[in-house]
Each structure stands twice: as structure tokens, then as C-alpha cells.
Coordinates of N, CA and C in Angstrom, one line a residue:
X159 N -71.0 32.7 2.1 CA -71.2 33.7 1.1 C -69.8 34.3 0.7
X160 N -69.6 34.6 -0.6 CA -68.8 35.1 -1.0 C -68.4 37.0 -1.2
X161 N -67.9 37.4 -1.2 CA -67.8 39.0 -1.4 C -68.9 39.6 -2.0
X162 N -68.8 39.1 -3.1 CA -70.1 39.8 -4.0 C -71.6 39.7 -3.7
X163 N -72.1 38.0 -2.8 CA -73.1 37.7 -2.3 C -73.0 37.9 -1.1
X164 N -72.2 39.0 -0.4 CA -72.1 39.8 0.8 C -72.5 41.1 0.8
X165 N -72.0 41.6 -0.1 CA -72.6 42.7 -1.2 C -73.6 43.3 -1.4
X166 N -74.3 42.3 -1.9 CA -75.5 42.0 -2.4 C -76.4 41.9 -1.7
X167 N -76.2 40.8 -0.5 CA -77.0 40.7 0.9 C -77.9 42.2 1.3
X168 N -76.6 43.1 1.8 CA -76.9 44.2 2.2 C -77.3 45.5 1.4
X169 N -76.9 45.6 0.4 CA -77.9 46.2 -0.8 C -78.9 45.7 -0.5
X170 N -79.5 44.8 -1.0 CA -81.0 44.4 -1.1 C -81.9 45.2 0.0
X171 N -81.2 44.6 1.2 CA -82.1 45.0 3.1 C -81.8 46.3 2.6
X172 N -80.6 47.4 2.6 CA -80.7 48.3 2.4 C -81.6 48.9 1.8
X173 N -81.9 48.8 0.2 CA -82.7 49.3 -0.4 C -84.4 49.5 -0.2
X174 N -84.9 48.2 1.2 CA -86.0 48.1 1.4 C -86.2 49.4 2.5
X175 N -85.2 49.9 2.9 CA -85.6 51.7 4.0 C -85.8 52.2 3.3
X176 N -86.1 52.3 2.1 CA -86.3 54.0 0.8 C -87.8 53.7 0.9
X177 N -88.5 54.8 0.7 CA -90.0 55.1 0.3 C -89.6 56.3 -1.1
X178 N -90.6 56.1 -1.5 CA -91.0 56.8 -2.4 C -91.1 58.2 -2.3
X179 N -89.9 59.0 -2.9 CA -89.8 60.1 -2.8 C -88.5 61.1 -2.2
X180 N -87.9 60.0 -1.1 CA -86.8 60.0 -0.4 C -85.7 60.7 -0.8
X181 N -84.9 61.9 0.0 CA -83.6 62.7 -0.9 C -82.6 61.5 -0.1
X182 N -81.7 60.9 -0.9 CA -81.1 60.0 -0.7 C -79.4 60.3 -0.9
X183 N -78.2 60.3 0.2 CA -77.0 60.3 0.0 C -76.4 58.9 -0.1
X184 N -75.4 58.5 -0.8 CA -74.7 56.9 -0.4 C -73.3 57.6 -0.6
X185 N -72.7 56.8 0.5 CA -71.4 56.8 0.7 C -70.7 56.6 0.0
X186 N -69.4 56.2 -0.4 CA -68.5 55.3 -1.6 C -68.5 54.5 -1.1
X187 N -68.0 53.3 -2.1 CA -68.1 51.7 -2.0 C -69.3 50.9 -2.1
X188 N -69.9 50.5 -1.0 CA -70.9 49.2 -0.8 C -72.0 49.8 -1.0
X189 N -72.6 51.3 -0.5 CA -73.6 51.7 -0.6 C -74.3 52.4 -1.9
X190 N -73.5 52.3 -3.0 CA -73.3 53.0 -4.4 C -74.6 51.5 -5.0
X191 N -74.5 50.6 -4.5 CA -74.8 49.3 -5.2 C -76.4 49.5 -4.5
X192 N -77.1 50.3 -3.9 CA -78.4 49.9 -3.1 C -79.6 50.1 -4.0
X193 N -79.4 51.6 -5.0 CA -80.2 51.9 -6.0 C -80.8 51.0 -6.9
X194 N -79.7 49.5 -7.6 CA -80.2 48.5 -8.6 C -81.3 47.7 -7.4
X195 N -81.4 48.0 -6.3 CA -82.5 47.1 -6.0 C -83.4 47.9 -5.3
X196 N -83.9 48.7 -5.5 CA -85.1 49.8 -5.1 C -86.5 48.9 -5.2
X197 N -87.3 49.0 -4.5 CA -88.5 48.1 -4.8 C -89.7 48.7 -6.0
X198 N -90.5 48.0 -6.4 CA -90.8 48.5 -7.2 C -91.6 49.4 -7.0
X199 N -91.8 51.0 -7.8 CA -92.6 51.7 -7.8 C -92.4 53.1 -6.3
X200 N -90.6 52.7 -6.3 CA -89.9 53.5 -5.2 C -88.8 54.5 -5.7
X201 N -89.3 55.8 -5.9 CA -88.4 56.4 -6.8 C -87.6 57.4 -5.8
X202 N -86.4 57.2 -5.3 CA -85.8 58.4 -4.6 C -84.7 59.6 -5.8
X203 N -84.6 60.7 -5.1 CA -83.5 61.4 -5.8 C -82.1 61.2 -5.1
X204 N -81.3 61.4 -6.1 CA -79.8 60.8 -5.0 C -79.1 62.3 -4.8
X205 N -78.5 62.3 -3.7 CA -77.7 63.0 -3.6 C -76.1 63.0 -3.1
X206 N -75.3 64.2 -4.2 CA -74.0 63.8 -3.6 C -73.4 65.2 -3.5
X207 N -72.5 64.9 -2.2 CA -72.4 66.2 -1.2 C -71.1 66.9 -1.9
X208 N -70.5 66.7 -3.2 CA -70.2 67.6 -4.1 C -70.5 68.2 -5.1
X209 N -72.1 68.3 -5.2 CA -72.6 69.4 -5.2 C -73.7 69.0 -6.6
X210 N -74.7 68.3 -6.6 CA -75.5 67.5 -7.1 C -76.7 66.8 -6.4
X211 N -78.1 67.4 -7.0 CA -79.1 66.6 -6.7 C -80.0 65.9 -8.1
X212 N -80.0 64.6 -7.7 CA -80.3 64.4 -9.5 C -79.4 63.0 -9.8
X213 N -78.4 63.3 -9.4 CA -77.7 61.6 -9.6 C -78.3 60.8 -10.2
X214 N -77.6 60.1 -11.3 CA -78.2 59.0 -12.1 C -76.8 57.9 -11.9
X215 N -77.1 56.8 -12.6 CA -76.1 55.7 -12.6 C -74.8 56.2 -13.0
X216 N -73.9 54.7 -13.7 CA -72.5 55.1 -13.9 C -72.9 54.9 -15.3
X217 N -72.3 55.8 -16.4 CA -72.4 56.1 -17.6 C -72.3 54.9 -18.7
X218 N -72.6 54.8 -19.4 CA -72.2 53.6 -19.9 C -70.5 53.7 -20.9
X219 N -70.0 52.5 -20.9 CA -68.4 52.5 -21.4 C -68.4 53.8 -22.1
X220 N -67.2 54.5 -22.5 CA -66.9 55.4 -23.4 C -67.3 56.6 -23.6
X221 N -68.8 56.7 -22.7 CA -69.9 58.0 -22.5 C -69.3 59.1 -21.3
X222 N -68.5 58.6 -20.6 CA -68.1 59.1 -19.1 C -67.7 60.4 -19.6
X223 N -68.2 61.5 -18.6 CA -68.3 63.1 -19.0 C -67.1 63.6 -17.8
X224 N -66.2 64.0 -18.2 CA -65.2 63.8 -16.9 C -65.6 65.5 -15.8
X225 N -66.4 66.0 -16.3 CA -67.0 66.9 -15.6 C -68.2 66.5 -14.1
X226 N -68.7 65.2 -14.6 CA -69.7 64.2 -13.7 C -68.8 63.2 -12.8
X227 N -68.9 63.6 -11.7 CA -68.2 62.8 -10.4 C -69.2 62.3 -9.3
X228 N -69.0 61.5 -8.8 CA -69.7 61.4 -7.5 C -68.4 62.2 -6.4
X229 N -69.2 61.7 -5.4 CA -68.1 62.6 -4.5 C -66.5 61.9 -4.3
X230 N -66.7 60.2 -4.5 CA -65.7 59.2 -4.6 C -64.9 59.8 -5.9
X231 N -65.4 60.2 -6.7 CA -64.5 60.7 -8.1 C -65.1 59.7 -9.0
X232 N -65.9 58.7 -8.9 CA -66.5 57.9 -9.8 C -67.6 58.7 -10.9
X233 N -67.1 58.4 -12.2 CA -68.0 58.6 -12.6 C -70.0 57.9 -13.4
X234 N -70.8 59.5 -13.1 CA -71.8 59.3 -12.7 C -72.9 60.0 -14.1
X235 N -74.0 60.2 -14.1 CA -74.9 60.5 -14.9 C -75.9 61.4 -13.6
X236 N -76.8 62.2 -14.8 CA -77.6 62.9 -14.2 C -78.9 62.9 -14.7
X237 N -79.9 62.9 -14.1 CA -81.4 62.0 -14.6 C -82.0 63.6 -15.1
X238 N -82.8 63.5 -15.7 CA -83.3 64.8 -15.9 C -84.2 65.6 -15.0
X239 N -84.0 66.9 -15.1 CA -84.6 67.8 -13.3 C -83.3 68.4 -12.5
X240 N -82.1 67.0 -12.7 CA -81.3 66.9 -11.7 C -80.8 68.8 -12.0
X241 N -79.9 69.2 -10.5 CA -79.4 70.5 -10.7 C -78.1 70.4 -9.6
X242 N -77.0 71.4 -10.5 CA -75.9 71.1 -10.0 C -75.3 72.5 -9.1
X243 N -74.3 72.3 -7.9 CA -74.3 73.7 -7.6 C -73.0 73.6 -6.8
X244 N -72.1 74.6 -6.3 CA -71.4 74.6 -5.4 C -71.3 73.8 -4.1
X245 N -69.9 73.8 -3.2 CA -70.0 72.7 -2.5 C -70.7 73.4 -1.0
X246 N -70.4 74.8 -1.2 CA -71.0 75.5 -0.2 C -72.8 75.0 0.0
X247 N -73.2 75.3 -1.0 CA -74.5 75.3 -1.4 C -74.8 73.8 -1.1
X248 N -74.4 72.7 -1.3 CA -74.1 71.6 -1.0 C -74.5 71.4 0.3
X249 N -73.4 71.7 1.1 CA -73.6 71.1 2.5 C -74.2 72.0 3.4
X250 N -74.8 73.1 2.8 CA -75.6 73.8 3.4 C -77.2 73.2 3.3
X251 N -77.4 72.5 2.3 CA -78.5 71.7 2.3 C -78.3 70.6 2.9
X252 N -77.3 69.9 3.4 CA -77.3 68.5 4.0 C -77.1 69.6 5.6
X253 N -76.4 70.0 6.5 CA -77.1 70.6 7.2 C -78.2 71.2 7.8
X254 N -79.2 71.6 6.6 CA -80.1 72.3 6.7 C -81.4 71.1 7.1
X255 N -81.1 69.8 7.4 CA -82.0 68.8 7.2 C -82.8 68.5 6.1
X256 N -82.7 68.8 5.0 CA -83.1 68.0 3.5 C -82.5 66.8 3.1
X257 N -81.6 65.7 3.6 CA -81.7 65.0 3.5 C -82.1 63.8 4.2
X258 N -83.3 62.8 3.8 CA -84.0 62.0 4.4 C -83.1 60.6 5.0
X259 N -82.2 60.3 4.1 CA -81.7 59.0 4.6 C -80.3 59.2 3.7
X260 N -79.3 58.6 5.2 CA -77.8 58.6 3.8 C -77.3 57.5 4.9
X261 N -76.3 56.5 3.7 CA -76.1 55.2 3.6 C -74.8 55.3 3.8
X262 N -74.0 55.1 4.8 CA -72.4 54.7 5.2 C -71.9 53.4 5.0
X263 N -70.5 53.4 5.0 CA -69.7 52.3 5.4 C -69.5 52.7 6.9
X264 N -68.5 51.8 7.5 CA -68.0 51.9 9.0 C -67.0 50.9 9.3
X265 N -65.6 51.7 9.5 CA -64.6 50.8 10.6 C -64.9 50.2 11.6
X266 N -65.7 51.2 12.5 CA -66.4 50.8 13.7 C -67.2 52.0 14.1
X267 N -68.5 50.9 15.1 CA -69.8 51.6 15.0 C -69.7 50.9 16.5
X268 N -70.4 51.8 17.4 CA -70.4 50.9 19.1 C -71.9 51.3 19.4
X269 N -72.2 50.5 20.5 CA -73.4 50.1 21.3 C -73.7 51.8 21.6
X270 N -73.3 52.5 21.5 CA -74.4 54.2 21.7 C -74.0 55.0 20.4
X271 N -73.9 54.1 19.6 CA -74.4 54.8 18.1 C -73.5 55.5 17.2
X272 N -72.2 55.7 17.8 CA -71.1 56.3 17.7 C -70.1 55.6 16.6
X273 N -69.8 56.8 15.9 CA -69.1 55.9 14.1 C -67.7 56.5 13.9
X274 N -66.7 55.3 13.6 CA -65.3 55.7 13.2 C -65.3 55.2 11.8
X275 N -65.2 56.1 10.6 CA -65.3 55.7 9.2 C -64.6 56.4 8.5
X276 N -63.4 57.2 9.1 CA -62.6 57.8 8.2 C -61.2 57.7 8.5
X277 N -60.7 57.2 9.4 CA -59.0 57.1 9.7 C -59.2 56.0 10.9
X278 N -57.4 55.4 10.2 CA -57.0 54.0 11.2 C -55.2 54.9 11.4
X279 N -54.9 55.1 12.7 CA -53.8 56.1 13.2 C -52.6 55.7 12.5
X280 N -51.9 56.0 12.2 CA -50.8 55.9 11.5 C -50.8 55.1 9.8
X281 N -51.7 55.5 9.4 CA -51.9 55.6 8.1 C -52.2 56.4 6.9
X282 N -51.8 56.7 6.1 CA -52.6 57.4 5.3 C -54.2 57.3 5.0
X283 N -54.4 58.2 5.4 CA -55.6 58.9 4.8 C -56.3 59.8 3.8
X284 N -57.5 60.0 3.2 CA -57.6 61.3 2.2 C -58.7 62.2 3.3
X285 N -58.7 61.9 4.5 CA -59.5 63.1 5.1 C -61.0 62.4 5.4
X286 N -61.8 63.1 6.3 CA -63.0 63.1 6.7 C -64.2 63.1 5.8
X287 N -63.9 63.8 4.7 CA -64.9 64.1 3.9 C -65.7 64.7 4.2
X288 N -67.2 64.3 3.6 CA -68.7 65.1 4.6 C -69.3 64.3 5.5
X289 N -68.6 63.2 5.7 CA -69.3 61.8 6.5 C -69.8 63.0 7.8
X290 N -69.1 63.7 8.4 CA -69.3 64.6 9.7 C -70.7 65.3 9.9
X291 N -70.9 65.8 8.0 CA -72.2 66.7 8.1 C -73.1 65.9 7.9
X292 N -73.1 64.8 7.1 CA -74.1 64.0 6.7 C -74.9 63.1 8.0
X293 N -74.0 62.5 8.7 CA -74.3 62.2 10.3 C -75.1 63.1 11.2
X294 N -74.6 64.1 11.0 CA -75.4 65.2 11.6 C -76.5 65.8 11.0
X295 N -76.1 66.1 9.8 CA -77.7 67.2 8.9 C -78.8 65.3 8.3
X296 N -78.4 65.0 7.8 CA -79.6 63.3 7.7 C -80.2 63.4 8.8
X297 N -81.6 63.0 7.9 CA -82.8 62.9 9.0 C -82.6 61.2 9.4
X298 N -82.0 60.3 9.0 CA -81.7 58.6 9.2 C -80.4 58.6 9.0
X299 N -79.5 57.7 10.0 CA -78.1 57.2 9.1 C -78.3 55.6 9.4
X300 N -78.1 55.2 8.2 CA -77.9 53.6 8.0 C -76.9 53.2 7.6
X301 N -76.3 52.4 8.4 CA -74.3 51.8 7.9 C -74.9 50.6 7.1
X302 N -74.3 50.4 6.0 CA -74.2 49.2 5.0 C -73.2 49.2 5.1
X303 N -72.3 48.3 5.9 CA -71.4 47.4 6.0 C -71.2 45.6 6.3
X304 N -70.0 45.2 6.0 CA -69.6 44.1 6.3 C -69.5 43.9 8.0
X305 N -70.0 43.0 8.6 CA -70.6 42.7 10.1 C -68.7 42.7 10.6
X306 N -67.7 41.9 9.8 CA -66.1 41.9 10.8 C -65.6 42.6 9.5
X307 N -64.3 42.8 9.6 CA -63.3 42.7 9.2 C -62.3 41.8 9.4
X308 N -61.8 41.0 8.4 CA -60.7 39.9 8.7 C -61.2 39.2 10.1
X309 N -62.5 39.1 10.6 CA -62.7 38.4 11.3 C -63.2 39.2 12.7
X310 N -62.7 40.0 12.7 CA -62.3 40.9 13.6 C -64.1 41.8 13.6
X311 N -64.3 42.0 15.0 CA -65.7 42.7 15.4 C -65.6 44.0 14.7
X312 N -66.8 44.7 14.4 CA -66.4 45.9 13.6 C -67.8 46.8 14.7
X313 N -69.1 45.9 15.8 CA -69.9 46.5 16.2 C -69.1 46.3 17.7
X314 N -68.7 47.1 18.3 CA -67.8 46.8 19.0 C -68.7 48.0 20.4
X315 N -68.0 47.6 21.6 CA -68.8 48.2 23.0 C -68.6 49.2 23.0
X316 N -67.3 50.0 22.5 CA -66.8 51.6 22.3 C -65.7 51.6 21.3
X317 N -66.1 52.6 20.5 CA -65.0 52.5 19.5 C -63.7 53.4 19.7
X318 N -62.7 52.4 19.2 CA -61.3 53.3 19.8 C -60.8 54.0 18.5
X319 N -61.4 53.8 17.0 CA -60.6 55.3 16.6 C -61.5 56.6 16.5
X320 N -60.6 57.5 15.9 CA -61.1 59.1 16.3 C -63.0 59.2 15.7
X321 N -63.4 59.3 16.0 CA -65.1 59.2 16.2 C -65.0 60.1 14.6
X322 N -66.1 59.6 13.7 CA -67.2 60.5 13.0 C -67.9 61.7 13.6
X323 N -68.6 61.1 14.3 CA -69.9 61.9 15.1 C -69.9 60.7 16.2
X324 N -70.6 61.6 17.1 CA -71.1 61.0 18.4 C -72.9 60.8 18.2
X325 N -72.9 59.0 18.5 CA -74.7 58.8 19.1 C -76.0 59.5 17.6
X326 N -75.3 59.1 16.5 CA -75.6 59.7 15.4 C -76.8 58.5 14.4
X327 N -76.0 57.3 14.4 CA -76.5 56.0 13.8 C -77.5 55.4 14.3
X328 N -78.5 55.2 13.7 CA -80.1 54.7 13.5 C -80.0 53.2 13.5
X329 N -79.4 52.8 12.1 CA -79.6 51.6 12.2 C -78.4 50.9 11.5
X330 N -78.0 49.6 11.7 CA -77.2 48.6 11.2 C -77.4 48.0 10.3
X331 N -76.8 47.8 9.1 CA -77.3 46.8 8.1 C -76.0 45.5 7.5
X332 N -76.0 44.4 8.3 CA -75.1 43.9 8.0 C -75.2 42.4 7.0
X333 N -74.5 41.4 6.5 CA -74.7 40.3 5.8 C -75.5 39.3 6.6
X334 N -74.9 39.4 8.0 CA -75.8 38.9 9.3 C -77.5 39.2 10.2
X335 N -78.0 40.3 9.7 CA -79.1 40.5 10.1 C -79.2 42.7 10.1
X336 N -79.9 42.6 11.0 CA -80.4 44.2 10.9 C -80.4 44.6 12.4
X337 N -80.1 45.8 12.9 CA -79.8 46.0 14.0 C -79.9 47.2 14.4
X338 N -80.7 47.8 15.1 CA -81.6 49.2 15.6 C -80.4 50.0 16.8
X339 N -80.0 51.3 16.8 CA -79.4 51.6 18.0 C -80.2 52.1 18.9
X340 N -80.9 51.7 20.3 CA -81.3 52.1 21.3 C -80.9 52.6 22.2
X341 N -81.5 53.3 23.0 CA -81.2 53.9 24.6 C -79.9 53.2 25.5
X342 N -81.1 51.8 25.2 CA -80.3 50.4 26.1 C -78.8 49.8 25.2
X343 N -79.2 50.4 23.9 CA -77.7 49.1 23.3 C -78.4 49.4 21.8
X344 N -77.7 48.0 21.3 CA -78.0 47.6 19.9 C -79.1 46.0 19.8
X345 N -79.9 46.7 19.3 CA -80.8 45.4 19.1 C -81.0 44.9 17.8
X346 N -80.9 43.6 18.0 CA -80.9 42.7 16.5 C -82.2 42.6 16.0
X347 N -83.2 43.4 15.2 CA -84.2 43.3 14.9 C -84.9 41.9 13.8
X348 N -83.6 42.2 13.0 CA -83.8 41.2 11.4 C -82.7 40.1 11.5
X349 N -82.2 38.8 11.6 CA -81.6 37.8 11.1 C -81.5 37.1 9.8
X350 N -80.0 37.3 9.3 CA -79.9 36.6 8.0 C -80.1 34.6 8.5
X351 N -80.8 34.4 7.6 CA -81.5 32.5 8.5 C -80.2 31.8 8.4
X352 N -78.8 32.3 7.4 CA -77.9 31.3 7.2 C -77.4 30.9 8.9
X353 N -77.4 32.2 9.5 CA -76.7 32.4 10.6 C -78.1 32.1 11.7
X354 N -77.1 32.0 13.2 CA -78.0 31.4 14.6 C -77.6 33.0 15.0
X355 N -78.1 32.9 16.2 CA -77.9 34.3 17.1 C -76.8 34.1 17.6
X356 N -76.2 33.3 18.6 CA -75.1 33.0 18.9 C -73.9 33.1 17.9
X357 N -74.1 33.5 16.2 CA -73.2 33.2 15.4 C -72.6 34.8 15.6
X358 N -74.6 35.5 15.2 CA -74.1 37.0 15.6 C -73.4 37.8 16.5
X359 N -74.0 36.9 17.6 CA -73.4 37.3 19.1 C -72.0 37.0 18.8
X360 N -71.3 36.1 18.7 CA -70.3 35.7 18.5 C -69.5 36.4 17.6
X361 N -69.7 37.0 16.9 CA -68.9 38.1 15.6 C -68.8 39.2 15.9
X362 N -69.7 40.3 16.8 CA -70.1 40.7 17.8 C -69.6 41.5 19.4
X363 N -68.7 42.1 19.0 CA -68.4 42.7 20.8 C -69.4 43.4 21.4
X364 N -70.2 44.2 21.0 CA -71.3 44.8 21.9 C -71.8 43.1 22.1
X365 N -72.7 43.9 23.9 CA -73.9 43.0 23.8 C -75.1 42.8 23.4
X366 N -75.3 42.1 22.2 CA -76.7 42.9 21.4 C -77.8 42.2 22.1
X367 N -79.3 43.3 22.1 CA -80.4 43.1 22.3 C -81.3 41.9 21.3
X368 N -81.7 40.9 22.1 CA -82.6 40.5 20.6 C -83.8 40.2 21.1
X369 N -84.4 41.1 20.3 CA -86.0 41.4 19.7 C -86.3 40.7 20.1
X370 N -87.8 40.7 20.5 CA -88.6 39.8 21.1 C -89.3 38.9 19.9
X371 N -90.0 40.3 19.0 CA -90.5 39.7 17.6 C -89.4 39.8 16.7
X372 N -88.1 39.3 17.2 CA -86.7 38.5 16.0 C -87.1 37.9 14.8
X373 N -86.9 38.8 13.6 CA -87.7 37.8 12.3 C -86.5 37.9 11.4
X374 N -86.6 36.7 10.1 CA -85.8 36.7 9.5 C -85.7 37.6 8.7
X375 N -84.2 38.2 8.2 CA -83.8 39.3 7.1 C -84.7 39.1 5.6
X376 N -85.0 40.2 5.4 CA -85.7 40.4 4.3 C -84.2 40.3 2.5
X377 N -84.3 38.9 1.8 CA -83.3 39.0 1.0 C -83.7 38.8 -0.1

């Protein structure tokens, strides 16, 4: 698979956790893409932790309102209802637990649920953001990421940079399959068919659990 049909992969499985009704945050990047594949007759409201509930798509050419940002600075549209407010007011509602499910990337994620998604040590960075509150105030956190980097494990036994949050992450959502964080570990619930288990295992530093009832990823 290529980038974009990597992409794609995980949008789709992502989009299938929304129910109808859902207050919804997505990260920047990969998880911005989950909305065009909502199932049908699944309407969530989006939310973004600079200070917006209501989110609509990206405007069309020439329309872009430079007052409308996502929190990435992308710009965004606002569906009607939507209401806008302070950043206080903001994260006092994603603390407050109102929101139902928010969608991450991840550098690295380890076997007791634990997420590094904002800094690699001696590089620049723009900061933490709200990934800290959103981990914490979300009633679900689901990583939509790429399963390696450059090859390299990204679900790893313990993660060595500076933590997100501690034991925070629900579930995995990778090009390779779907993966639940348990008590015991990480279990591989869903399988992409391109791939064996041993491919996963093999991509893989935790030791993952697999499912007794292991079924193929929904794509």
C-alpha cells in the first residue's frame, strides 16, 4: 500500500467507532481525514480544542475565512448550530468529560496504554498542545496512526520519550489491523487480510495478544 492507501486504510476502521450523535475531537494530520467516511446515517459534532463546537469541512478554494482555524491552523467551516468560545471555556469542556471520542496520531504508544505524541529530544518542537487534556477529559482515545515509522516499531513495550499521559489509550487503529489496550497488554482484535499475524508481530515490539475471535479489519 501506498501513503495515501495507508491513509485511507485507517480512516475508514476509524470512522466505523462514531455512533450517531458523538462529540467528536481529531488530532492534526491523519485523523482530519475520518469524517469523509462516516457510515451512513452517523452524524457526530466535531470538536476543536481552540475553541469551537460545530466544525464543518475545509472551505472550498478562495472561500477560506482567516478567522476559522482548526487547532492545526488549517482552515475550516462551521455547520450551522455550531458555537464558538474562548480557549478557557474550551478545555474546560474537554475536561469536564463532554467529549465522547478524540482521534490521535502517536510517536509511540506501549503495552499499558501510555502515549508519546508531542516531542522527539533535541528537536524542535511547537509544544504539547491539548493532546494532555484531551487524553485525560475524552470518554475513548483512539490513535489513528501508521503501525512503524521508517520501519521502525511505533507499538513498542515501554515508551522512551517524555509521555503524553499515562495508561490513557483505548484502542489502536493501524494499516495492519485494530488493537484494544488491556490489563494484560495489547490485543489484536481486527487484522488487515493483506498481512499474517506474524507480519504484525513482527512490526511490533510489544507482545501482542491475539484474540481468540481474530477477525478480519473492516475496510
Amino acid at each position: 500500500m501506498d501513503k495515501n492507501q495507508i491513509r485511507e486504510v485507517i480512516a475508514r476502521r476509524c470512522a466505523l467507532e462514531l455512533h450517531d450523535g458523538d462529540v467528536v475531537n481529531l488530532g492534526i494530520g491523519l485523523p482530519t481525514l475520518i469524517p469523509a467516511y462516516l457510515p451512513k446515517g452517523v452524524t457526530v459534532t466535531l470538536q476543536s480544542e481552540n475553541g469551537l463546537l460545530g466544525m464543518g469541512g475545509a472551505p472550498e478554494e478562495g472561500k477560506e475565512n482567516k478567522y476559522l482555524t482548526n487547532a492545526g491552523g488549517g482552515f475550516i467551516t462551521m455547520v450551522p448550530g455550531a458555537s464558538s468560545f474562548d480557549s478557557a471555556t474550551s478545555f474546560g469542556y474537554v475536561r469536564g468529560g463532554h467529549v465522547d471520542v478524540t482521534f490521535l496520531g502517536a510517536l509511540q504508544v506501549d503495552e499499558k496504554g501510555n502515549l508519546a505524541n508531542w516531542m522527539i529530544p533535541g528537536k524542535k518542537t511547537p509544544g504539547m498542545g491539548g493532546a494532555m487534556d484531551l487524553l485525560v477529559g475524552a470518554k475513548r482515545v483512539i490513535l489513528a496512526m501508521e503501525h512503524t515509522a521508517k520501519g521502525a516499531p511505533k507499538i513498542l513495550k515501554q515508551c522512551n520519550l517524555p509521555l503524553t499521559a499515562a495508561g490513557e489509550v483505548d484502542m489502536i487503529i493501524t494499516e495492519m489491523g485494530v488493537m484494544v489496550v488491556t490489563p494484560k497488554g495489547i490485543e489484536l482484535t481486527e487484522i488487515n487480510p493483506e498481512f499474517t499475524v506474524e507480519q504484525v508481530q513482527a512490526a511490533t515490539e510489544a507482545q501482542l495478544i491475539v484474540s481468540p475471535n481474530l477477525k478480519n479489519m473492516a475496510l
